[in-house]
Amino acid sequence: GAGVSQTPSNKVTEKGKYVELRCDPISGHTALYWYRQSLGQGPEFLIYFQGTGAADDSGLPNDRFFAVRPEGSVSTLKIQRTERGDSAVYLCASSPISGGTLDTQYFGPGTRLTVL
Amino acid sequence: LAKTTQPISMDSYEGQEVNITCSHNNIATNDYITWYQQFPSQGPRFIIQGYKTKVTNEVASLFIPADRKSSTLSLPRVSLSDTAVYYCLVGGGSSASKIIFGSGTRLSIRP
């Protein structure tokens, strides 16, 4: 079946602009996660959705970052007033059950964001 | 939160068995140990998960001693395609914020 997809695969923007990154999870997966990965580092947790609600957004670095999942499937990560330090690969993952390390997370290929 | 310590990098040759050890001294009673593999330009991929003793699947084995303060991922007869970054994670329960990837171990396999 289809895996997790993310669009766009690459996004180049200018400092101060607004960007949206989209994640299509595996159909039927209730849990959805966003991570940010900088070069040479492991993925850094940002936010976790259980259904439509954000169950844990403690990883969002500041109020410029926001994510939604209005119908419990597709999710959008929104970044306002982008800064050069936001440049990274943004990964989305989904899992079929309730979240947490007990559940296998299926990752998408990521969106590489470059802020000039 | 239980953090993990892994070697930054390892080298091996095709056909060898590779063992990557992860330290997690502060592991909690309800924590599981999970390993992911990541190739360049791809998201991480689940390899194996365990709680204690030994777990084996078609890809790898996971050895966990009785005190659970460390774990060892064992890859039998590696090939060039096993060159990747391997992450050890410790956590459990319902909070995804307990998932900490760390920097992983960069495994390089040579012919």
Short mmCIF file of N, CA, C and O in Angstrom, two decimals, chain B:
data_model
loop_
_atom_site.label_atom_id
_atom_site.label_comp_id
_atom_site.label_asym_id
_atom_site.label_seq_id
_atom_site.Cartn_x
_atom_site.Cartn_y
_atom_site.Cartn_z
N LEU B 1 13.32 11.73 31.23
CA LEU B 1 13.38 11.11 29.93
C LEU B 1 14.66 10.30 29.80
O LEU B 1 15.72 10.78 30.14
N ALA B 2 14.51 9.08 29.34
CA ALA B 2 15.67 8.23 29.19
C ALA B 2 16.42 8.61 27.93
O ALA B 2 15.88 8.57 26.84
N LYS B 3 17.70 8.99 28.08
CA LYS B 3 18.52 9.33 26.93
C LYS B 3 19.42 8.16 26.59
O LYS B 3 19.66 7.28 27.41
N THR B 4 19.91 8.20 25.38
CA THR B 4 20.74 7.09 24.90
C THR B 4 22.10 7.58 24.45
O THR B 4 22.24 8.73 24.02
N THR B 5 23.08 6.69 24.54
CA THR B 5 24.44 6.98 24.07
C THR B 5 24.86 5.87 23.14
O THR B 5 24.81 4.69 23.51
N GLN B 6 25.27 6.26 21.94
CA GLN B 6 25.72 5.30 20.93
C GLN B 6 27.06 5.77 20.37
O GLN B 6 27.35 6.97 20.42
N PRO B 7 27.84 4.84 19.79
CA PRO B 7 29.05 5.30 19.09
C PRO B 7 28.66 6.18 17.91
O PRO B 7 27.62 5.97 17.28
N ILE B 8 29.47 7.17 17.62
CA ILE B 8 29.16 8.08 16.53
C ILE B 8 29.24 7.37 15.18
O ILE B 8 28.43 7.58 14.30
N SER B 9 30.25 6.51 15.05
CA SER B 9 30.42 5.81 13.77
C SER B 9 31.05 4.44 13.98
O SER B 9 31.69 4.19 15.00
N MET B 10 30.84 3.58 12.99
CA MET B 10 31.44 2.24 12.97
C MET B 10 31.71 1.87 11.53
O MET B 10 30.95 2.25 10.63
N ASP B 11 32.77 1.09 11.34
CA ASP B 11 33.11 0.57 10.01
C ASP B 11 33.14 -0.96 10.08
O ASP B 11 33.53 -1.53 11.10
N SER B 12 32.75 -1.59 9.00
CA SER B 12 32.86 -3.04 8.92
C SER B 12 32.95 -3.44 7.45
O SER B 12 32.96 -2.58 6.56
N TYR B 13 33.02 -4.74 7.20
CA TYR B 13 33.15 -5.27 5.85
C TYR B 13 31.98 -6.17 5.52
O TYR B 13 31.35 -6.77 6.41
N GLU B 14 31.73 -6.29 4.25
CA GLU B 14 30.65 -7.17 3.80
C GLU B 14 30.81 -8.57 4.36
O GLU B 14 31.93 -9.10 4.43
N GLY B 15 29.72 -9.17 4.75
CA GLY B 15 29.74 -10.54 5.25
C GLY B 15 29.99 -10.67 6.74
O GLY B 15 29.81 -11.75 7.31
N GLN B 16 30.40 -9.58 7.36
CA GLN B 16 30.68 -9.61 8.80
C GLN B 16 29.40 -9.41 9.60
O GLN B 16 28.39 -8.90 9.10
N GLU B 17 29.45 -9.79 10.87
CA GLU B 17 28.38 -9.47 11.80
C GLU B 17 28.74 -8.15 12.48
O GLU B 17 29.88 -7.96 12.92
N VAL B 18 27.77 -7.26 12.55
CA VAL B 18 28.00 -5.96 13.18
C VAL B 18 27.12 -5.84 14.42
O VAL B 18 25.92 -6.14 14.38
N ASN B 19 27.74 -5.41 15.50
CA ASN B 19 27.02 -5.19 16.75
C ASN B 19 27.14 -3.72 17.16
O ASN B 19 28.25 -3.21 17.31
N ILE B 20 26.02 -3.07 17.32
CA ILE B 20 26.00 -1.67 17.75
C ILE B 20 25.36 -1.62 19.14
O ILE B 20 24.22 -2.05 19.32
N THR B 21 26.12 -1.10 20.09
CA THR B 21 25.63 -1.05 21.47
C THR B 21 25.12 0.34 21.81
O THR B 21 25.70 1.34 21.43
N CYS B 22 24.04 0.37 22.56
CA CYS B 22 23.42 1.61 23.01
C CYS B 22 23.32 1.58 24.53
O CYS B 22 22.88 0.58 25.10
N SER B 23 23.72 2.66 25.17
CA SER B 23 23.60 2.77 26.63
C SER B 23 22.39 3.61 26.98
O SER B 23 22.18 4.68 26.37
N HIS B 24 21.62 3.15 27.94
CA HIS B 24 20.44 3.89 28.40
C HIS B 24 20.29 3.63 29.88
O HIS B 24 19.42 2.88 30.33
N ASN B 25 21.15 4.28 30.66
CA ASN B 25 21.24 4.02 32.10
C ASN B 25 19.98 4.40 32.86
O ASN B 25 19.72 3.85 33.93
N ASN B 26 19.22 5.36 32.34
CA ASN B 26 18.04 5.83 33.07
C ASN B 26 16.74 5.26 32.53
O ASN B 26 15.68 5.87 32.70
N ILE B 27 16.81 4.11 31.91
CA ILE B 27 15.61 3.51 31.33
C ILE B 27 14.57 3.25 32.43
O ILE B 27 14.90 2.81 33.53
N ALA B 28 13.32 3.55 32.10
CA ALA B 28 12.24 3.37 33.06
C ALA B 28 11.61 1.99 32.90
O ALA B 28 11.76 1.33 31.88
N THR B 29 10.89 1.59 33.92
CA THR B 29 10.31 0.25 33.95
C THR B 29 9.43 -0.04 32.75
O THR B 29 9.43 -1.16 32.22
N ASN B 30 8.67 0.96 32.29
CA ASN B 30 7.75 0.71 31.19
C ASN B 30 8.31 1.10 29.82
O ASN B 30 7.58 1.14 28.84
N ASP B 31 9.59 1.40 29.78
CA ASP B 31 10.21 1.79 28.50
C ASP B 31 10.55 0.57 27.65
O ASP B 31 11.01 -0.45 28.15
N TYR B 32 10.34 0.72 26.36
CA TYR B 32 10.79 -0.23 25.37
C TYR B 32 12.02 0.34 24.66
O TYR B 32 12.28 1.54 24.72
N ILE B 33 12.76 -0.53 24.00
CA ILE B 33 13.94 -0.13 23.24
C ILE B 33 13.66 -0.41 21.77
O ILE B 33 13.26 -1.53 21.40
N THR B 34 13.84 0.62 20.97
CA THR B 34 13.51 0.51 19.55
C THR B 34 14.69 1.00 18.72
O THR B 34 15.35 1.97 19.09
N TRP B 35 14.94 0.34 17.62
CA TRP B 35 16.00 0.75 16.70
C TRP B 35 15.39 1.09 15.34
O TRP B 35 14.53 0.37 14.83
N TYR B 36 15.90 2.21 14.79
CA TYR B 36 15.52 2.64 13.45
C TYR B 36 16.77 2.75 12.59
O TYR B 36 17.87 2.99 13.09
N GLN B 37 16.56 2.62 11.28
CA GLN B 37 17.63 2.74 10.29
C GLN B 37 17.26 3.89 9.35
O GLN B 37 16.11 4.04 8.98
N GLN B 38 18.26 4.70 9.00
CA GLN B 38 17.98 5.80 8.08
C GLN B 38 19.03 5.87 7.00
O GLN B 38 20.23 5.99 7.28
N PHE B 39 18.55 5.83 5.75
CA PHE B 39 19.41 6.03 4.58
C PHE B 39 19.38 7.50 4.20
O PHE B 39 18.41 8.22 4.52
N PRO B 40 20.40 7.97 3.49
CA PRO B 40 20.41 9.38 3.06
C PRO B 40 19.16 9.72 2.26
O PRO B 40 18.68 8.93 1.44
N SER B 41 18.63 10.88 2.52
CA SER B 41 17.46 11.43 1.83
C SER B 41 16.20 10.60 2.03
O SER B 41 15.27 10.68 1.21
N GLN B 42 16.17 9.81 3.08
CA GLN B 42 14.96 9.05 3.40
C GLN B 42 14.62 9.25 4.88
O GLN B 42 15.47 9.62 5.68
N GLY B 43 13.36 8.96 5.21
CA GLY B 43 12.99 8.97 6.61
C GLY B 43 13.45 7.71 7.30
O GLY B 43 13.75 6.70 6.66
N PRO B 44 13.55 7.72 8.63
CA PRO B 44 13.94 6.51 9.36
C PRO B 44 12.97 5.36 9.12
O PRO B 44 11.79 5.58 8.85
N ARG B 45 13.51 4.14 9.25
CA ARG B 45 12.70 2.94 9.05
C ARG B 45 12.86 2.03 10.26
O ARG B 45 13.98 1.77 10.69
N PHE B 46 11.75 1.57 10.81
CA PHE B 46 11.77 0.68 11.98
C PHE B 46 12.53 -0.60 11.66
O PHE B 46 12.36 -1.21 10.60
N ILE B 47 13.40 -1.01 12.60
CA ILE B 47 14.12 -2.27 12.45
C ILE B 47 13.60 -3.31 13.43
O ILE B 47 13.18 -4.41 13.06
N ILE B 48 13.63 -2.97 14.73
CA ILE B 48 13.33 -3.96 15.75
C ILE B 48 13.01 -3.26 17.06
O ILE B 48 13.45 -2.12 17.29
N GLN B 49 12.25 -3.93 17.89
CA GLN B 49 11.89 -3.39 19.20
C GLN B 49 11.86 -4.53 20.21
O GLN B 49 11.47 -5.65 19.88
N GLY B 50 12.28 -4.21 21.45
CA GLY B 50 12.25 -5.23 22.49
C GLY B 50 12.14 -4.62 23.86
O GLY B 50 12.32 -3.41 24.06
N TYR B 51 11.83 -5.49 24.84
CA TYR B 51 11.74 -5.04 26.23
C TYR B 51 12.84 -5.68 27.08
O TYR B 51 13.48 -5.00 27.89
N LYS B 52 13.06 -6.96 26.89
CA LYS B 52 14.12 -7.63 27.64
C LYS B 52 14.57 -8.88 26.87
O LYS B 52 13.94 -9.28 25.89
N THR B 53 15.66 -9.43 27.30
CA THR B 53 16.31 -10.63 26.75
C THR B 53 16.64 -10.46 25.28
O THR B 53 17.42 -9.61 24.92
N LYS B 54 16.05 -11.28 24.42
CA LYS B 54 16.45 -11.26 23.01
C LYS B 54 15.24 -11.26 22.11
O LYS B 54 14.25 -11.95 22.36
N VAL B 55 15.34 -10.44 21.08
CA VAL B 55 14.31 -10.40 20.04
C VAL B 55 15.00 -10.59 18.70
O VAL B 55 16.06 -10.02 18.48
N THR B 56 14.41 -11.37 17.85
CA THR B 56 14.99 -11.60 16.52
C THR B 56 13.91 -11.49 15.47
O THR B 56 12.80 -11.99 15.65
N ASN B 57 14.24 -10.82 14.37
CA ASN B 57 13.34 -10.83 13.21
C ASN B 57 14.17 -11.11 11.96
O ASN B 57 15.33 -11.51 12.06
N GLU B 58 13.59 -10.93 10.81
CA GLU B 58 14.28 -11.30 9.57
C GLU B 58 15.44 -10.36 9.24
O GLU B 58 16.26 -10.67 8.38
N VAL B 59 15.53 -9.25 9.94
CA VAL B 59 16.55 -8.25 9.63
C VAL B 59 17.67 -8.24 10.67
O VAL B 59 18.85 -8.10 10.31
N ALA B 60 17.32 -8.35 11.94
CA ALA B 60 18.31 -8.15 13.00
C ALA B 60 17.92 -8.89 14.26
O ALA B 60 16.83 -9.46 14.36
N SER B 61 18.84 -8.84 15.22
CA SER B 61 18.57 -9.33 16.57
C SER B 61 18.84 -8.21 17.55
O SER B 61 19.70 -7.35 17.30
N LEU B 62 18.12 -8.22 18.63
CA LEU B 62 18.29 -7.22 19.67
C LEU B 62 18.52 -7.95 20.98
O LEU B 62 17.69 -8.77 21.39
N PHE B 63 19.65 -7.64 21.61
CA PHE B 63 20.02 -8.28 22.88
C PHE B 63 19.91 -7.25 24.00
O PHE B 63 20.51 -6.17 23.91
N ILE B 64 19.19 -7.60 25.04
CA ILE B 64 18.97 -6.69 26.17
C ILE B 64 19.32 -7.44 27.45
O ILE B 64 18.66 -8.44 27.77
N PRO B 65 20.33 -6.99 28.19
CA PRO B 65 20.70 -7.69 29.43
C PRO B 65 19.64 -7.47 30.51
O PRO B 65 18.74 -6.65 30.35
N ALA B 66 19.79 -8.21 31.60
CA ALA B 66 18.78 -8.20 32.65
C ALA B 66 18.57 -6.80 33.25
O ALA B 66 17.44 -6.43 33.57
N ASP B 67 19.63 -6.01 33.38
CA ASP B 67 19.45 -4.69 33.99
C ASP B 67 18.89 -3.66 33.01
O ASP B 67 18.55 -2.55 33.40
N ARG B 68 18.83 -4.00 31.75
CA ARG B 68 18.24 -3.17 30.67
C ARG B 68 18.91 -1.82 30.52
O ARG B 68 18.36 -0.92 29.89
N LYS B 69 20.10 -1.65 31.05
CA LYS B 69 20.78 -0.36 30.95
C LYS B 69 21.53 -0.20 29.64
O LYS B 69 22.14 0.84 29.37
N SER B 70 21.52 -1.23 28.84
CA SER B 70 22.11 -1.14 27.51
C SER B 70 21.38 -2.12 26.60
O SER B 70 20.60 -2.97 27.07
N SER B 71 21.65 -2.00 25.32
CA SER B 71 21.11 -2.97 24.36
C SER B 71 22.07 -3.04 23.18
O SER B 71 22.84 -2.10 22.95
N THR B 72 22.03 -4.15 22.48
CA THR B 72 22.91 -4.33 21.34
C THR B 72 22.12 -4.78 20.13
O THR B 72 21.40 -5.80 20.18
N LEU B 73 22.23 -4.00 19.08
CA LEU B 73 21.63 -4.36 17.80
C LEU B 73 22.64 -5.19 17.04
O LEU B 73 23.79 -4.77 16.86
N SER B 74 22.25 -6.36 16.59
CA SER B 74 23.15 -7.24 15.85
C SER B 74 22.65 -7.43 14.43
O SER B 74 21.50 -7.86 14.22
N LEU B 75 23.50 -7.08 13.48
CA LEU B 75 23.17 -7.24 12.06
C LEU B 75 24.03 -8.38 11.50
O LEU B 75 25.25 -8.25 11.43
N PRO B 76 23.43 -9.49 11.11
CA PRO B 76 24.21 -10.62 10.64
C PRO B 76 24.63 -10.44 9.19
O PRO B 76 23.86 -9.96 8.37
N ARG B 77 25.85 -10.77 8.86
CA ARG B 77 26.33 -10.80 7.48
C ARG B 77 25.92 -9.55 6.71
O ARG B 77 25.11 -9.60 5.78
N VAL B 78 26.49 -8.44 7.10
CA VAL B 78 26.10 -7.17 6.50
C VAL B 78 26.52 -7.10 5.04
O VAL B 78 27.47 -7.75 4.60
N SER B 79 25.81 -6.25 4.30
CA SER B 79 26.15 -5.97 2.91
C SER B 79 26.32 -4.47 2.76
O SER B 79 26.05 -3.70 3.70
N LEU B 80 26.74 -4.06 1.58
CA LEU B 80 26.95 -2.63 1.33
C LEU B 80 25.67 -1.84 1.57
O LEU B 80 25.72 -0.68 2.00
N SER B 81 24.54 -2.44 1.32
CA SER B 81 23.26 -1.76 1.48
C SER B 81 22.87 -1.52 2.94
O SER B 81 21.88 -0.85 3.21
N ASP B 82 23.64 -2.05 3.85
CA ASP B 82 23.39 -1.79 5.27
C ASP B 82 24.06 -0.50 5.74
O ASP B 82 23.92 -0.12 6.91
N THR B 83 24.80 0.14 4.85
CA THR B 83 25.40 1.43 5.18
C THR B 83 24.29 2.44 5.42
O THR B 83 23.49 2.73 4.54
N ALA B 84 24.25 2.96 6.64
CA ALA B 84 23.14 3.83 7.05
C ALA B 84 23.45 4.38 8.44
O ALA B 84 24.45 4.04 9.04
N VAL B 85 22.54 5.21 8.93
CA VAL B 85 22.61 5.67 10.32
C VAL B 85 21.59 4.87 11.12
O VAL B 85 20.45 4.69 10.68
N TYR B 86 22.01 4.38 12.27
CA TYR B 86 21.15 3.56 13.12
C TYR B 86 20.89 4.30 14.43
O TYR B 86 21.82 4.74 15.10
N TYR B 87 19.61 4.41 14.78
CA TYR B 87 19.19 5.14 15.97
C TYR B 87 18.61 4.18 17.00
O TYR B 87 17.79 3.32 16.68
N CYS B 88 19.03 4.38 18.22
CA CYS B 88 18.48 3.66 19.36
C CYS B 88 17.55 4.60 20.11
O CYS B 88 17.94 5.72 20.43
N LEU B 89 16.33 4.17 20.35
CA LEU B 89 15.35 4.98 21.06
C LEU B 89 14.87 4.22 22.29
O LEU B 89 14.71 3.01 22.26
N VAL B 90 14.59 4.97 23.33
CA VAL B 90 14.05 4.37 24.55
C VAL B 90 12.83 5.16 24.96
O VAL B 90 12.86 6.38 25.03
N GLY B 91 11.75 4.49 25.21
CA GLY B 91 10.54 5.17 25.65
C GLY B 91 9.35 4.25 25.63
O GLY B 91 9.45 3.05 25.35
N GLY B 92 8.20 4.82 25.92
CA GLY B 92 7.00 4.02 25.93
C GLY B 92 5.83 4.83 26.40
O GLY B 92 5.90 6.04 26.55
N GLY B 93 4.71 4.19 26.57
CA GLY B 93 3.53 4.90 27.02
C GLY B 93 2.89 5.67 25.89
O GLY B 93 3.10 5.38 24.72
N SER B 94 2.14 6.68 26.24
CA SER B 94 1.34 7.38 25.24
C SER B 94 1.91 8.73 24.85
O SER B 94 1.38 9.39 23.98
N SER B 95 3.02 9.12 25.43
CA SER B 95 3.53 10.44 25.12
C SER B 95 4.64 10.37 24.09
O SER B 95 5.71 9.84 24.36
N ALA B 96 4.40 10.92 22.93
CA ALA B 96 5.43 10.90 21.89
C ALA B 96 6.59 11.79 22.24
O ALA B 96 7.66 11.67 21.67
N SER B 97 6.40 12.69 23.18
CA SER B 97 7.51 13.57 23.52
C SER B 97 8.63 12.82 24.21
O SER B 97 9.73 13.33 24.35
N LYS B 98 8.39 11.61 24.62
CA LYS B 98 9.46 10.83 25.22
C LYS B 98 10.36 10.19 24.17
O LYS B 98 11.32 9.53 24.50
N ILE B 99 10.03 10.34 22.92
CA ILE B 99 10.84 9.75 21.86
C ILE B 99 11.99 10.69 21.54
O ILE B 99 11.78 11.78 21.06
N ILE B 100 13.21 10.26 21.83
CA ILE B 100 14.40 11.06 21.56
C ILE B 100 15.31 10.23 20.68
O ILE B 100 15.76 9.17 21.08
N PHE B 101 15.61 10.73 19.50
CA PHE B 101 16.41 9.98 18.55
C PHE B 101 17.91 10.04 18.83
O PHE B 101 18.62 9.11 18.57
N GLY B 102 18.43 11.10 19.34
CA GLY B 102 19.87 11.20 19.47
C GLY B 102 20.53 11.36 18.11
O GLY B 102 19.86 11.56 17.09
N SER B 103 21.84 11.27 18.08
CA SER B 103 22.58 11.49 16.84
C SER B 103 22.82 10.21 16.05
O SER B 103 23.25 10.25 14.90
N GLY B 104 22.58 9.06 16.67
CA GLY B 104 22.70 7.80 15.94
C GLY B 104 24.13 7.34 15.71
O GLY B 104 25.10 8.02 16.05
N THR B 105 24.26 6.17 15.12
CA THR B 105 25.55 5.57 14.76
C THR B 105 25.62 5.46 13.24
O THR B 105 24.76 4.81 12.63
N ARG B 106 26.63 6.08 12.68
CA ARG B 106 26.81 6.02 11.22
C ARG B 106 27.63 4.79 10.89
O ARG B 106 28.83 4.72 11.18
N LEU B 107 26.98 3.79 10.29
CA LEU B 107 27.63 2.53 9.95
C LEU B 107 28.05 2.54 8.49
O LEU B 107 27.22 2.79 7.60
N SER B 108 29.32 2.29 8.25
CA SER B 108 29.85 2.23 6.88
C SER B 108 30.33 0.81 6.61
O SER B 108 31.17 0.28 7.36
N ILE B 109 29.82 0.21 5.55
CA ILE B 109 30.22 -1.15 5.16
C ILE B 109 31.09 -1.06 3.91
O ILE B 109 30.69 -0.42 2.93
N ARG B 110 32.22 -1.74 3.97
CA ARG B 110 33.16 -1.71 2.84
C ARG B 110 33.20 -3.07 2.15
O ARG B 110 32.93 -4.09 2.79
N PRO B 111 33.52 -3.06 0.86
CA PRO B 111 33.57 -4.35 0.12
C PRO B 111 34.65 -5.27 0.66
O PRO B 111 35.65 -4.82 1.21
#
